[in-house]
Amino acid sequence: MKMLLRNPGIKFHINSKFYTILDISKRLSSLCDGSSFKSSGKVIPFLDGSNQENSGMNEQPRKGIDDVYNILQSGPWGPALENSLSLLHGLPQPEAVIGILRRLKDVNLAINYFRWAERKIDQAHCLEAYNSLLMVMAKCKRFDFLEEILGEMSLAGFGPSPNTCIELIVSCVKSKKLRDAFDIIQTMRKFKFRPAFSAYTTLIGALSAVHESDLMLTLFHQMQELGYEVSVHLFTTLIRLFAREGRVDAALSLLDEMKNNSFHVDIVLYNVCIDSFGKVGKVDMAWKFFHEMKAQGIAPDDVTYTSMIGVLCKSNRLQEAVEMFEQMDQNREVPCAYAYNTMIMGYGLAGKFDEAYSLLERQRGKGCIPSVIAYNSILTCLGKKGRVIEAMKIFEEMKKDAMPNITTHNILIDMLCKAGNLENALMVQDFMKEAGLFPNLMTVNIMVDRLCKAQKLDEACSIFEGMDHKICTPDEITFCSLIDGLGKNGRVDDAYRLYEKMLDTDQIPNAIVYTSLIRNFFKHGRKDDGHKIYKEMVQRGCSPDLMLLNTYMDCVFKAGETEKGRALFEEIKARGFIPDVRSYSILIHGLVKAGFAHETDQLFYAMKKQGCVLDTRAYNTVIDGFCKSGKVNKAFQILEEMKIKGHQPTVVTYGSVIDGLAKIDRLDEAYMLFEEAKSNGIELNAVIYSSLIDGFGKVGRIDEAYLIMEELMQKGLMPNVYTWNCLLDALVKAEEINEALVCFQSMKDLKCTPNHVTYSIIINGLCRVRKFNKAFVFWQEMQKQGLKPNTITYTTMISGLAKAGNIVEANGLFERFKANGGIPDSASYNAMIEGLSNANRAMDAYTLFEETRRKGLNIHTKTCVVLLDALHKAECLEQAAIVGAVLRETAKSQHAARCG
């Protein structure tokens, strides 16, 4: 049996050379019957079973520990260092090993020394040595070897001490590695150890601060399984978090569990429930708790009333809030300032500023001067309503009652920056300094963020550069706001330089910073830099969150890297995340755009099976995928499901289904859906009109296509080039070329610039009705506009010119097309051969004839006849014989085909 540590070259063997599991058990059993040594007045076990008094460490004095420690610090672990240790007098004793481990600060070094000492004494270490090694891991915050060490301790029959367990968890909590802390406890449970009570409560408290409710609940249930007595405080902590996350069922379940266990629900918990449930919009639940506590004989206190008033105000139930406030304030000699502040905020949120000011006067009349909090509440609400002038007036008035604080000035600065009034915002900043209040980090963050959003980046950078880092150091919010602002406005190199500056100041960029950099590099066409940022993030040890991975996947699909997009979806799962509805929406949308719409079905059912709740965007993506893959009936079903689930179809929804129906010639159904969308008040766009125009045009229903075009223009929408191309194509296919030319002119009159597709349609139409010279005029106009003809345009024009007898122009165009990498089709070759033959250029025609045969293209019988006649006239008898033979072979094969 062999157990390998992650450190290369370090192996922990359990075999005959060192000791077996049985041998460990035998040796350790002796420790349980009294073999020990004393240290600082305490008995410490020795592996050899002897007892030694702690009289200055007789066997290995303090100097010996210093000598070992100095050797360990002298260089990297290796044979030379091991030899130096071996030259020291005597075998390493347990107390020495413990003392040395307690001084080490490097996990790898500690493990190496631990294993070396183990080999030297040829025995298992004692419990205290193992605990000391675990403490080194806690100090270094390195837990690579933790499971291995705990596994050995489990085999030995002892576990980490409560203090060690707590230290491991506290170390992770202090460094904000809460997931590592959770994993440590789970590893302990794996080996049937009993983590300390304080380890659980410390971690649950830390997880509460970052809203990791599921992890908290897992730990809470483990505590119950281990027989720990959980308190009302712990129940309250969990209930508060679940309620604030809107997970009402989980919160109520915990509350019921608490009551079933005969815990007494106190006023603190009732207040928490009222506040938490109310803040997520469960006002009726808050009312229920309010009445329940009174029924239990618990009198509501100021906190209860104030929480309930705040909940009612935020839910726009102002009248009920007013009634409760009056009930509370009635007959009170000293008003509750907190309740007044909450009610003033409530009036402000409702835009009832006269009532808010009246409440200020009422408070003053009761001998209670309104506080800065009351004024700040009014200013906050004025800011939300954009009433800047009124806010500045209140700011001046409040100075009679309360001295404006930093929060007051920050509210005003925020308001002025949002209004784009930078000059006055800077003036308020000067007021702060005059009042002896220096702008704090929040002030800077507000100004930087608002200026970035207003695209005033130079001003934002100026404020950032002007910060006095001794007084106010930029934090991750400052850097994140400016990095994102610069990136969104195309200054991605400046954003990256700021990111590097962030690293230089020992700030650790979070997933939000990396998300911004990746998104903006991709957005501005620099996908290689975007990929580089992601790799750099991983190398720096920053774990991506689901939002970052979703954003990265979206960027990758939009950049056309379909397989990379697929791989990122799999990476989401590999990193332990559950793909959410946005993950699936991005994947489906990306695959549909890349031509893999047929995969929509499979992904849709995977999303449903996982329990994803589809939002409007997800429904639109799925419906579009089904339409693009030709499964329009399925798209109809999803559309009905979308309505039943309470999601109103949008212009995108209707556009996808109408386009899908139009493409499979189900035009009457498409038109009915078009009318339904209008009746539902959906503002239809030019794209939907274009889908119908294209659909009706392709089946020759030109009059209906015209009517839809007229309606589009009557709605005040301007047909785009695609719309015009749909109508022109329909007219050309119906051989209404004169009408098409009128539409082409109308298109230009309406300032819609034709593209190469428009010209190709017109040229093709003119050639179809044998107006080759006019087609060439459009060809030349197209070239003058700087538009590059496509393959169809080239072949159409070449054939047309050749048939019209303009062989010089046709031949020049033909050669130019080939020189530019174009591949002429069979029709072009046949037209050129006939044209050259008719122009008495028999040998040129024959050369092209041979080229056509070499390419394996079909040569028409008529072409052979025309060429044969031209060769005879030119007395090119040898070439004529070859063409004649080909003509005979063609005739035979056609005869055989007819007979067959």
Tab-separated table of C-alpha atoms in Angstrom, residues 641-823:
chain	number	residue	atom	x	y	z
A	641	GLU	CA	-46.027	27.617	-22.962
A	642	MET	CA	-44.333	31.008	-22.722
A	643	LYS	CA	-47.720	32.744	-22.533
A	644	ILE	CA	-49.057	30.284	-19.926
A	645	LYS	CA	-45.965	30.867	-17.753
A	646	GLY	CA	-46.732	34.588	-17.742
A	647	HIS	CA	-44.003	35.742	-20.119
A	648	GLN	CA	-45.359	38.176	-22.695
A	649	PRO	CA	-43.988	37.404	-26.182
A	650	THR	CA	-41.791	40.225	-27.481
A	651	VAL	CA	-41.039	41.531	-30.948
A	652	VAL	CA	-38.137	39.036	-31.030
A	653	THR	CA	-40.477	36.116	-30.260
A	654	TYR	CA	-42.966	37.033	-32.973
A	655	GLY	CA	-40.167	37.831	-35.418
A	656	SER	CA	-38.630	34.351	-35.074
A	657	VAL	CA	-41.910	32.465	-35.582
A	658	ILE	CA	-43.144	34.697	-38.444
A	659	ASP	CA	-39.796	34.285	-40.227
A	660	GLY	CA	-39.859	30.511	-39.641
A	661	LEU	CA	-43.373	30.195	-41.095
A	662	ALA	CA	-42.574	32.442	-44.064
A	663	LYS	CA	-39.519	30.350	-44.971
A	664	ILE	CA	-41.616	27.162	-45.275
A	665	ASP	CA	-44.354	28.963	-47.249
A	666	ARG	CA	-46.952	28.881	-44.430
A	667	LEU	CA	-47.683	32.495	-45.216
A	668	ASP	CA	-51.301	32.713	-44.111
A	669	GLU	CA	-50.333	31.490	-40.616
A	670	ALA	CA	-47.409	33.913	-40.588
A	671	TYR	CA	-49.745	36.777	-41.483
A	672	MET	CA	-52.234	35.781	-38.743
A	673	LEU	CA	-49.397	35.861	-36.173
A	674	PHE	CA	-48.323	39.211	-37.611
A	675	GLU	CA	-51.836	40.580	-36.947
A	676	GLU	CA	-51.888	39.017	-33.435
A	677	ALA	CA	-48.648	40.801	-32.567
A	678	LYS	CA	-50.095	44.134	-33.695
A	679	SER	CA	-53.295	43.583	-31.712
A	680	ASN	CA	-51.177	42.890	-28.598
A	681	GLY	CA	-49.535	46.282	-28.953
A	682	ILE	CA	-46.153	44.946	-30.071
A	683	GLU	CA	-44.128	47.557	-31.959
A	684	LEU	CA	-43.111	45.555	-35.030
A	685	ASN	CA	-39.800	46.323	-36.712
A	686	ALA	CA	-38.586	46.337	-40.307
A	687	VAL	CA	-37.117	42.827	-39.913
A	688	ILE	CA	-40.566	41.254	-39.400
A	689	TYR	CA	-42.038	43.172	-42.346
A	690	SER	CA	-39.068	42.032	-44.450
A	691	SER	CA	-39.699	38.370	-43.549
A	692	LEU	CA	-43.269	38.637	-44.842
A	693	ILE	CA	-42.264	40.573	-47.972
A	694	ASP	CA	-39.637	37.929	-48.724
A	695	GLY	CA	-42.071	35.067	-48.080
A	696	PHE	CA	-44.920	36.468	-50.220
A	697	GLY	CA	-42.482	37.507	-52.934
A	698	LYS	CA	-40.882	34.077	-53.270
A	699	VAL	CA	-44.227	32.410	-54.003
A	700	GLY	CA	-45.198	35.107	-56.508
A	701	ARG	CA	-47.770	36.898	-54.314
A	702	ILE	CA	-46.373	40.266	-55.368
A	703	ASP	CA	-49.474	42.322	-54.570
A	704	GLU	CA	-49.422	41.186	-50.925
A	705	ALA	CA	-45.696	41.870	-50.707
A	706	TYR	CA	-46.379	45.418	-51.991
A	707	LEU	CA	-49.174	45.961	-49.436
A	708	ILE	CA	-46.888	44.940	-46.567
A	709	MET	CA	-44.195	47.295	-47.871
A	710	GLU	CA	-46.733	50.144	-47.962
A	711	GLU	CA	-47.876	49.384	-44.403
A	712	LEU	CA	-44.277	49.376	-43.230
A	713	MET	CA	-43.729	52.874	-44.620
A	714	GLN	CA	-47.066	54.157	-43.280
A	715	LYS	CA	-45.946	53.085	-39.793
A	716	GLY	CA	-43.023	55.482	-40.140
A	717	LEU	CA	-40.488	52.681	-40.494
A	718	MET	CA	-37.825	52.935	-43.164
A	719	PRO	CA	-37.239	49.831	-45.294
A	720	ASN	CA	-33.609	48.758	-44.998
A	721	VAL	CA	-31.498	47.328	-47.792
A	722	TYR	CA	-32.576	43.775	-46.924
A	723	THR	CA	-36.263	44.734	-47.212
A	724	TRP	CA	-35.731	46.299	-50.641
A	725	ASN	CA	-33.687	43.300	-51.784
A	726	CYS	CA	-36.540	40.947	-50.820
A	727	LEU	CA	-39.021	42.949	-52.898
A	728	LEU	CA	-36.626	43.369	-55.856
A	729	ASP	CA	-35.863	39.624	-55.877
A	730	ALA	CA	-39.594	38.829	-55.935
A	731	LEU	CA	-40.141	41.209	-58.873
A	732	VAL	CA	-37.179	39.793	-60.824
A	733	LYS	CA	-38.383	36.208	-60.324
A	734	ALA	CA	-41.785	37.287	-61.643
A	735	GLU	CA	-39.922	38.913	-64.612
A	736	GLU	CA	-41.386	42.299	-63.640
A	737	ILE	CA	-38.066	43.921	-64.476
A	738	ASN	CA	-39.444	47.377	-65.255
A	739	GLU	CA	-41.231	47.451	-61.899
A	740	ALA	CA	-37.994	46.292	-60.266
A	741	LEU	CA	-36.133	49.214	-61.857
A	742	VAL	CA	-38.760	51.648	-60.512
A	743	CYS	CA	-38.319	50.135	-57.007
A	744	PHE	CA	-34.543	50.385	-57.367
A	745	GLN	CA	-34.844	54.113	-58.061
A	746	SER	CA	-37.298	54.563	-55.149
A	747	MET	CA	-34.794	52.852	-52.913
A	748	LYS	CA	-32.087	55.361	-53.851
A	749	ASP	CA	-34.534	58.272	-53.550
A	750	LEU	CA	-35.263	57.209	-49.958
A	751	LYS	CA	-31.513	57.378	-49.203
A	752	CYS	CA	-31.155	53.604	-48.828
A	753	THR	CA	-27.820	52.707	-50.411
A	754	PRO	CA	-27.911	49.567	-52.613
A	755	ASN	CA	-25.365	46.861	-51.737
A	756	HIS	CA	-23.715	44.219	-53.916
A	757	VAL	CA	-26.753	41.901	-53.442
A	758	THR	CA	-29.094	44.633	-54.784
A	759	TYR	CA	-27.000	45.091	-57.926
A	760	SER	CA	-26.693	41.324	-58.393
A	761	ILE	CA	-30.492	40.985	-58.309
A	762	ILE	CA	-30.977	43.761	-60.899
A	763	ILE	CA	-28.184	42.475	-63.180
A	764	ASN	CA	-29.592	38.955	-62.999
A	765	GLY	CA	-33.100	40.245	-63.801
A	766	LEU	CA	-31.931	42.223	-66.835
A	767	CYS	CA	-29.946	39.252	-68.149
A	768	ARG	CA	-32.994	36.997	-67.722
A	769	VAL	CA	-34.984	39.233	-70.096
A	770	ARG	CA	-31.916	39.517	-72.387
A	771	LYS	CA	-31.273	43.213	-71.677
A	772	PHE	CA	-27.544	42.542	-71.527
A	773	ASN	CA	-26.299	46.002	-72.401
A	774	LYS	CA	-28.408	47.590	-69.683
A	775	ALA	CA	-27.154	44.967	-67.267
A	776	PHE	CA	-23.583	46.006	-68.118
A	777	VAL	CA	-24.476	49.629	-67.287
A	778	PHE	CA	-25.491	48.487	-63.780
A	779	TRP	CA	-22.309	46.415	-63.603
A	780	GLN	CA	-20.213	49.505	-64.241
A	781	GLU	CA	-22.274	51.557	-61.742
A	782	MET	CA	-21.705	48.869	-59.145
A	783	GLN	CA	-17.945	49.027	-59.704
A	784	LYS	CA	-17.969	52.819	-59.370
A	785	GLN	CA	-19.716	52.490	-55.981
A	786	GLY	CA	-16.772	50.366	-54.816
A	787	LEU	CA	-18.935	47.272	-54.424
A	788	LYS	CA	-17.385	43.870	-55.068
A	789	PRO	CA	-19.516	41.537	-57.233
A	790	ASN	CA	-20.052	38.003	-55.944
A	791	THR	CA	-19.694	34.775	-57.959
A	792	ILE	CA	-23.329	34.778	-59.126
A	793	THR	CA	-23.049	38.378	-60.343
A	794	TYR	CA	-19.868	37.586	-62.272
A	795	THR	CA	-21.228	34.464	-63.958
A	796	THR	CA	-24.545	36.148	-64.753
A	797	MET	CA	-22.799	39.142	-66.322
A	798	ILE	CA	-20.246	37.053	-68.250
A	799	SER	CA	-22.996	34.872	-69.732
A	800	GLY	CA	-25.122	37.907	-70.559
A	801	LEU	CA	-22.328	39.828	-72.350
A	802	ALA	CA	-21.250	36.756	-74.281
A	803	LYS	CA	-24.786	36.042	-75.447
A	804	ALA	CA	-25.221	39.690	-76.436
A	805	GLY	CA	-22.099	39.516	-78.628
A	806	ASN	CA	-19.988	41.822	-76.399
A	807	ILE	CA	-17.271	39.202	-76.412
A	808	VAL	CA	-14.350	41.542	-75.656
A	809	GLU	CA	-15.999	42.794	-72.464
A	810	ALA	CA	-17.199	39.294	-71.603
A	811	ASN	CA	-13.744	37.766	-72.099
A	812	GLY	CA	-12.030	40.514	-70.111
A	813	LEU	CA	-14.496	40.020	-67.270
A	814	PHE	CA	-14.090	36.248	-67.483
A	815	GLU	CA	-10.284	36.416	-67.180
A	816	ARG	CA	-10.442	38.996	-64.406
A	817	PHE	CA	-12.871	36.816	-62.488
A	818	LYS	CA	-10.524	33.805	-62.679
A	819	ALA	CA	-7.483	35.919	-61.787
A	820	ASN	CA	-9.279	37.063	-58.607
A	821	GLY	CA	-9.779	33.455	-57.510
A	822	GLY	CA	-13.307	33.097	-58.879
A	823	ILE	CA	-14.596	29.737	-60.146
